[in-house]
PDB file of C-alpha atoms in Angstrom:
ATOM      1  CA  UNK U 713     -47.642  52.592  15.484  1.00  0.00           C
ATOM      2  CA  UNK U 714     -45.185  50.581  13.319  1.00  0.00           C
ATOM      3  CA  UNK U 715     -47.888  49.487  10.862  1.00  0.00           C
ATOM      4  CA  UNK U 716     -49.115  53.177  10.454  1.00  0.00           C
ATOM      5  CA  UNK U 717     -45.653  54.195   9.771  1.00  0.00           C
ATOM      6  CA  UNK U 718     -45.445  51.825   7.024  1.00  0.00           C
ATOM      7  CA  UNK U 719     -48.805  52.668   5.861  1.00  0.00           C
ATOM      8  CA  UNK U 720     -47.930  56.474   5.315  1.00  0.00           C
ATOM      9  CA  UNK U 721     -44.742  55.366   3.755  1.00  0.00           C
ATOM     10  CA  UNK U 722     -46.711  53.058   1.579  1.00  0.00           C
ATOM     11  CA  UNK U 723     -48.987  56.267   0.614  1.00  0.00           C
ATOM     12  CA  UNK U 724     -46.121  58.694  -0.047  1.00  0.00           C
ATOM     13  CA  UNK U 725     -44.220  56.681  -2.370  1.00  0.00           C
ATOM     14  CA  UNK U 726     -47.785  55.953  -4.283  1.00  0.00           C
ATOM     15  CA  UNK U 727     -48.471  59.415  -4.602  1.00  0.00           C
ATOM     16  CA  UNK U 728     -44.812  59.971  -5.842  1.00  0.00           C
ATOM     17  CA  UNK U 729     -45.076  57.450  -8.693  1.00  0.00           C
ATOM     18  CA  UNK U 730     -48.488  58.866  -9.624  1.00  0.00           C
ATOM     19  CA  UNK U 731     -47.237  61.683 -10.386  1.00  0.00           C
ATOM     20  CA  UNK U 732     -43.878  60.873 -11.939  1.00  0.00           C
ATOM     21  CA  UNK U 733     -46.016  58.844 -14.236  1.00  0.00           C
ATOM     22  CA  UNK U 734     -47.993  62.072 -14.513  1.00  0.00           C
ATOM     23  CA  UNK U 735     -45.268  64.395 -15.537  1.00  0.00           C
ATOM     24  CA  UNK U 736     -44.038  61.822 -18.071  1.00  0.00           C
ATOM     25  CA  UNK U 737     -47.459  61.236 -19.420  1.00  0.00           C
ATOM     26  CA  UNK U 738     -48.162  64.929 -20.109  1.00  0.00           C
ATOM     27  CA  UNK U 739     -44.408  65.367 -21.713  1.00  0.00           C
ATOM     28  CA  UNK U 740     -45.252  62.405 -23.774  1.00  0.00           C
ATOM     29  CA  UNK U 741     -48.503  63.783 -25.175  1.00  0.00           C
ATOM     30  CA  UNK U 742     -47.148  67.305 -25.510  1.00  0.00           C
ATOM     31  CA  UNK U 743     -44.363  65.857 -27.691  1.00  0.00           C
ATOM     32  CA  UNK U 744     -46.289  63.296 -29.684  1.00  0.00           C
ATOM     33  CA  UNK U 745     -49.027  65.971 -31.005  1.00  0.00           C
ATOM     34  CA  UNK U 746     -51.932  64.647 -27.993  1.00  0.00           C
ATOM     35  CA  UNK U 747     -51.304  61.479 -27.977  1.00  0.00           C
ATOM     36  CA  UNK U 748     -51.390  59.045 -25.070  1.00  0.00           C
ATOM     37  CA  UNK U 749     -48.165  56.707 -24.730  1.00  0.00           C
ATOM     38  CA  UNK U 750     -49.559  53.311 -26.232  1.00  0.00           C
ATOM     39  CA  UNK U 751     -48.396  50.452 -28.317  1.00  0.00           C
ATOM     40  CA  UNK U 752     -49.579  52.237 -31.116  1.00  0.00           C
ATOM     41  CA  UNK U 753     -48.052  55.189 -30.711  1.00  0.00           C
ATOM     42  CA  UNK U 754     -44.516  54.011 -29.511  1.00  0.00           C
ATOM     43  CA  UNK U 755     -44.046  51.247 -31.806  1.00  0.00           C
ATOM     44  CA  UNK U 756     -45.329  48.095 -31.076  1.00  0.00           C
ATOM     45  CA  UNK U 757     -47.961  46.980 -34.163  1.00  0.00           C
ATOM     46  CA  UNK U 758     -51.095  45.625 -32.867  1.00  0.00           C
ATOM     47  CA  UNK U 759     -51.830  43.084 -35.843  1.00  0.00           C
ATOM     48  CA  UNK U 760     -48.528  40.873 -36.741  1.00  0.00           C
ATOM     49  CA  UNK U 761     -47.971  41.046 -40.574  1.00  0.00           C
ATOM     50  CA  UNK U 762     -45.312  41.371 -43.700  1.00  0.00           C
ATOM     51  CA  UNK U 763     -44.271  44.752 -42.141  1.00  0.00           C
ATOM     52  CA  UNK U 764     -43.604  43.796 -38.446  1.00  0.00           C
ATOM     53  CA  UNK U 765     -39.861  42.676 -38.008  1.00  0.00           C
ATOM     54  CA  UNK U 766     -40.331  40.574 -33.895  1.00  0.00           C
ATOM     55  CA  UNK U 767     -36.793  41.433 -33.671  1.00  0.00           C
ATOM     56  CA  UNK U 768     -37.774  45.100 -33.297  1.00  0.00           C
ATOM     57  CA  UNK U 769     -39.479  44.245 -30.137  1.00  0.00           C
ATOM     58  CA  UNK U 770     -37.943  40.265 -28.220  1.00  0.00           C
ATOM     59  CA  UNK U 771     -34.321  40.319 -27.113  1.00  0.00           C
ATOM     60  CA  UNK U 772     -32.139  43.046 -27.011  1.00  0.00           C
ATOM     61  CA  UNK U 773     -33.406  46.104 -28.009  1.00  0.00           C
ATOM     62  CA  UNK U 774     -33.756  49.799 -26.324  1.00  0.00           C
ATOM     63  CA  UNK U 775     -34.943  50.745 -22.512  1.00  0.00           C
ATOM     64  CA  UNK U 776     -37.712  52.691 -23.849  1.00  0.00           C
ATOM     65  CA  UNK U 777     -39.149  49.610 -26.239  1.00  0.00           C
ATOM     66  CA  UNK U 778     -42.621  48.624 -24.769  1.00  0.00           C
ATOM     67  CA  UNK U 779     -42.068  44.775 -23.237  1.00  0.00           C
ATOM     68  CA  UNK U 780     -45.401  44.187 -24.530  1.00  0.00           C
ATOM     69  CA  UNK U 781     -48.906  45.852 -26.061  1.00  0.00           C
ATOM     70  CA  UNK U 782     -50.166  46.724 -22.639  1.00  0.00           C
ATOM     71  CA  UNK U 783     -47.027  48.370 -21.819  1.00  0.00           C
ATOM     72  CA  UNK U 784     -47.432  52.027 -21.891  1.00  0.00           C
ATOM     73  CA  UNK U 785     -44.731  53.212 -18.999  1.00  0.00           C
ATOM     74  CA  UNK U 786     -42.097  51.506 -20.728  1.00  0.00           C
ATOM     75  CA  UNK U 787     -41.879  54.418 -23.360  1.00  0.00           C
ATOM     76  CA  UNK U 788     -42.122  57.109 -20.740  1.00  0.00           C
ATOM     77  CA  UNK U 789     -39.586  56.152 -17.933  1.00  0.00           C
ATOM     78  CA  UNK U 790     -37.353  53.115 -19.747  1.00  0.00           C
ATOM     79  CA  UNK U 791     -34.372  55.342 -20.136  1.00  0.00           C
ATOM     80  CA  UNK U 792     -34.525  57.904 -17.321  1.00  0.00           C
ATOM     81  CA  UNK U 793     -34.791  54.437 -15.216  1.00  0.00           C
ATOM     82  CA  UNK U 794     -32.100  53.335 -16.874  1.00  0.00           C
ATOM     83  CA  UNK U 795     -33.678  49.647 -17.169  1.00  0.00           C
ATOM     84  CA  UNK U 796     -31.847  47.204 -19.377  1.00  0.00           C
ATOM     85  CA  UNK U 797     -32.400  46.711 -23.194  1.00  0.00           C
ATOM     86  CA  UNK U 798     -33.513  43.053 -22.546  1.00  0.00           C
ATOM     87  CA  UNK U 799     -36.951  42.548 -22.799  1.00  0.00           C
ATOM     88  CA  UNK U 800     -37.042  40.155 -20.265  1.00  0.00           C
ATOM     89  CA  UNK U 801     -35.100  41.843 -17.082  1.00  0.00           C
ATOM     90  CA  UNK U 802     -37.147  45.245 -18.446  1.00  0.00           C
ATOM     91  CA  UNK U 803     -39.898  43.336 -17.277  1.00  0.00           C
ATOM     92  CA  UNK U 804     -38.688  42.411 -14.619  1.00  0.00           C
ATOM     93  CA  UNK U 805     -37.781  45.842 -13.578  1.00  0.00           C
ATOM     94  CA  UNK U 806     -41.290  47.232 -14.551  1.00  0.00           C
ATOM     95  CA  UNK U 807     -42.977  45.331 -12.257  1.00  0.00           C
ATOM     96  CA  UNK U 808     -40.598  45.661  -9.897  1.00  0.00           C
ATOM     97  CA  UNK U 809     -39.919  49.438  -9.407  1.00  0.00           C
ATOM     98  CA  UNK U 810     -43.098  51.034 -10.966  1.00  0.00           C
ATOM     99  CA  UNK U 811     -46.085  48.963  -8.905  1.00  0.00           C
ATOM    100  CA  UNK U 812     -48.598  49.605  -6.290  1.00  0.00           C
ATOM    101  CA  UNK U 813     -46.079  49.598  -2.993  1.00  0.00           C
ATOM    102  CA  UNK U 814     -49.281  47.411  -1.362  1.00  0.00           C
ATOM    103  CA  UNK U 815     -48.189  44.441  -4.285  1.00  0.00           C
ATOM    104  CA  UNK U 816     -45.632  42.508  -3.221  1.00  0.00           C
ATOM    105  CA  UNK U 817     -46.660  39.401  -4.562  1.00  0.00           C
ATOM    106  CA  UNK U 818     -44.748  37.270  -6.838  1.00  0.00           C
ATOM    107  CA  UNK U 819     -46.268  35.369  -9.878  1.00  0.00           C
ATOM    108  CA  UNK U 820     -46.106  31.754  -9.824  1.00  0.00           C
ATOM    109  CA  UNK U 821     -45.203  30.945 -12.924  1.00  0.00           C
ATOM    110  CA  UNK U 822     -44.620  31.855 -16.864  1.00  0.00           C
ATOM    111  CA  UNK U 823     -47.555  32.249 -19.755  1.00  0.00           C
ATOM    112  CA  UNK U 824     -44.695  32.199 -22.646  1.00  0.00           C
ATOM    113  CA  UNK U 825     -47.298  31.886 -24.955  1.00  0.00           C
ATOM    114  CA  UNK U 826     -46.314  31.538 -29.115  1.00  0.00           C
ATOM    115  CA  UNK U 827     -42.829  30.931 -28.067  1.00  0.00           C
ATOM    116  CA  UNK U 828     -41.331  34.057 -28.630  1.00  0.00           C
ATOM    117  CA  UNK U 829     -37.608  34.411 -29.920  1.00  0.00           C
ATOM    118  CA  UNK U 830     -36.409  35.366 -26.141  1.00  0.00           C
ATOM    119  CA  UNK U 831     -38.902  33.218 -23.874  1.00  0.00           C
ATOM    120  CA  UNK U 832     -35.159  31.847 -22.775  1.00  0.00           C
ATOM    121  CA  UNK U 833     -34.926  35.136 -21.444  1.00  0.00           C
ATOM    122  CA  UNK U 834     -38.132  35.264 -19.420  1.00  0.00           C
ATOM    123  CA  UNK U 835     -37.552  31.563 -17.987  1.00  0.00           C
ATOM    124  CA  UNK U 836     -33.655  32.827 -16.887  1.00  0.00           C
ATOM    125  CA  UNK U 837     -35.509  36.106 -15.564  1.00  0.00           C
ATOM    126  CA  UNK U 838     -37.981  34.128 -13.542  1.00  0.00           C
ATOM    127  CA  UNK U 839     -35.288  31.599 -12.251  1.00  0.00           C
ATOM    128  CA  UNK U 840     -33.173  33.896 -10.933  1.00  0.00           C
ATOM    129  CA  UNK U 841     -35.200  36.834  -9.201  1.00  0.00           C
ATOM    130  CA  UNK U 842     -39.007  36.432 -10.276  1.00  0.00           C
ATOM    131  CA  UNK U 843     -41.455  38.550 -11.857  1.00  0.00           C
ATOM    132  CA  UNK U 844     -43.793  40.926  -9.488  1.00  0.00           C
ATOM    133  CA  UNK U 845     -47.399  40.698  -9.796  1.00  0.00           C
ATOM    134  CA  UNK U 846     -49.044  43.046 -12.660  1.00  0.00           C
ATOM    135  CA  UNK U 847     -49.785  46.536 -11.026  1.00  0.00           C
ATOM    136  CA  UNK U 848     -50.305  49.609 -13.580  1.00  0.00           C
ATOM    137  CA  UNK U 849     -50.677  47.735 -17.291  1.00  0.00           C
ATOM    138  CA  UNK U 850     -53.326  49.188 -19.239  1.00  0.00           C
ATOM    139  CA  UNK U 851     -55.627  46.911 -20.551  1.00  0.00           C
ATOM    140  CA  UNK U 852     -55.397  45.833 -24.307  1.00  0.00           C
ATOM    141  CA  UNK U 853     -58.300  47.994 -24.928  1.00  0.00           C
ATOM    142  CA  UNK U 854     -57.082  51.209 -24.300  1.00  0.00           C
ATOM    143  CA  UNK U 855     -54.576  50.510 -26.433  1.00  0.00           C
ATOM    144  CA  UNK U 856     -56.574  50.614 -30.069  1.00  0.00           C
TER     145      UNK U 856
END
């Protein structure tokens, strides 16, 4: 009885985010002339280059600033969420509080990859409450 409790908690709170995510979705394109919420529509640049300032994007920058160019709810639900400015803990709270209620896994460790300007971030993130498993990212090619 317990477990089917749980399961049509589980299912409500799915539903809910679906369509929160929705809502925002719709708002977004209605305001950005049909436009799906993507890195290249909020901001992040897919190709590096003379005209891409990193500082726009790693460290301390806005709630809405996508964490990455996969991150399309960022944009949407970053400030009514009121997640931090760090990229890092934004991260963090992605995963956390906008994922599949079934994932509750944790990763195991950190991809830092080039070595971005706040990877110190990330590793302090990780150290002190872990990252949640991946749950609605879009993939990269979506994006473009």
């Amino acid at each position: 009885m317990l477990n089917d409790a749980k399961a049509d908690s589980m299912a409500t709170t799915n539903k809910s985010q679906h369509r929160m995510l929705s809502a925002q979705q719709g708002m977004f394109i209605a305001a950005h002339d049909g436009q799906f919420a993507s890195a290249n529509v909020t901001g992040w640049l897919s190709t590096p280059g003379s005209n891409q300032d990193p500082s726009m994007f790693t460290g301390n920058t806005s709630a809405s600033t996508p964490t990455q160019t996969v991150d399309w709810i960022t944009p949407l639900l970053g400030e009514s969420l009121g997640w931090s400015d760090n990229r890092a803990l934004r991260t963090q709270q992605l995963l956390d509080q906008v994922r599949d209620p079934r994932n509750s896994k944790f990763t195991d460790g950190l991809f830092l990859g080039s070595g971005a300007s706040d990877s110190q971030d990330f590793v302090d993130a990780f150290v002190l409450g872990g990252y949640r498993s991946v749950s609605y990212l879009a993939p990269a090619t979506f994006q473009y």
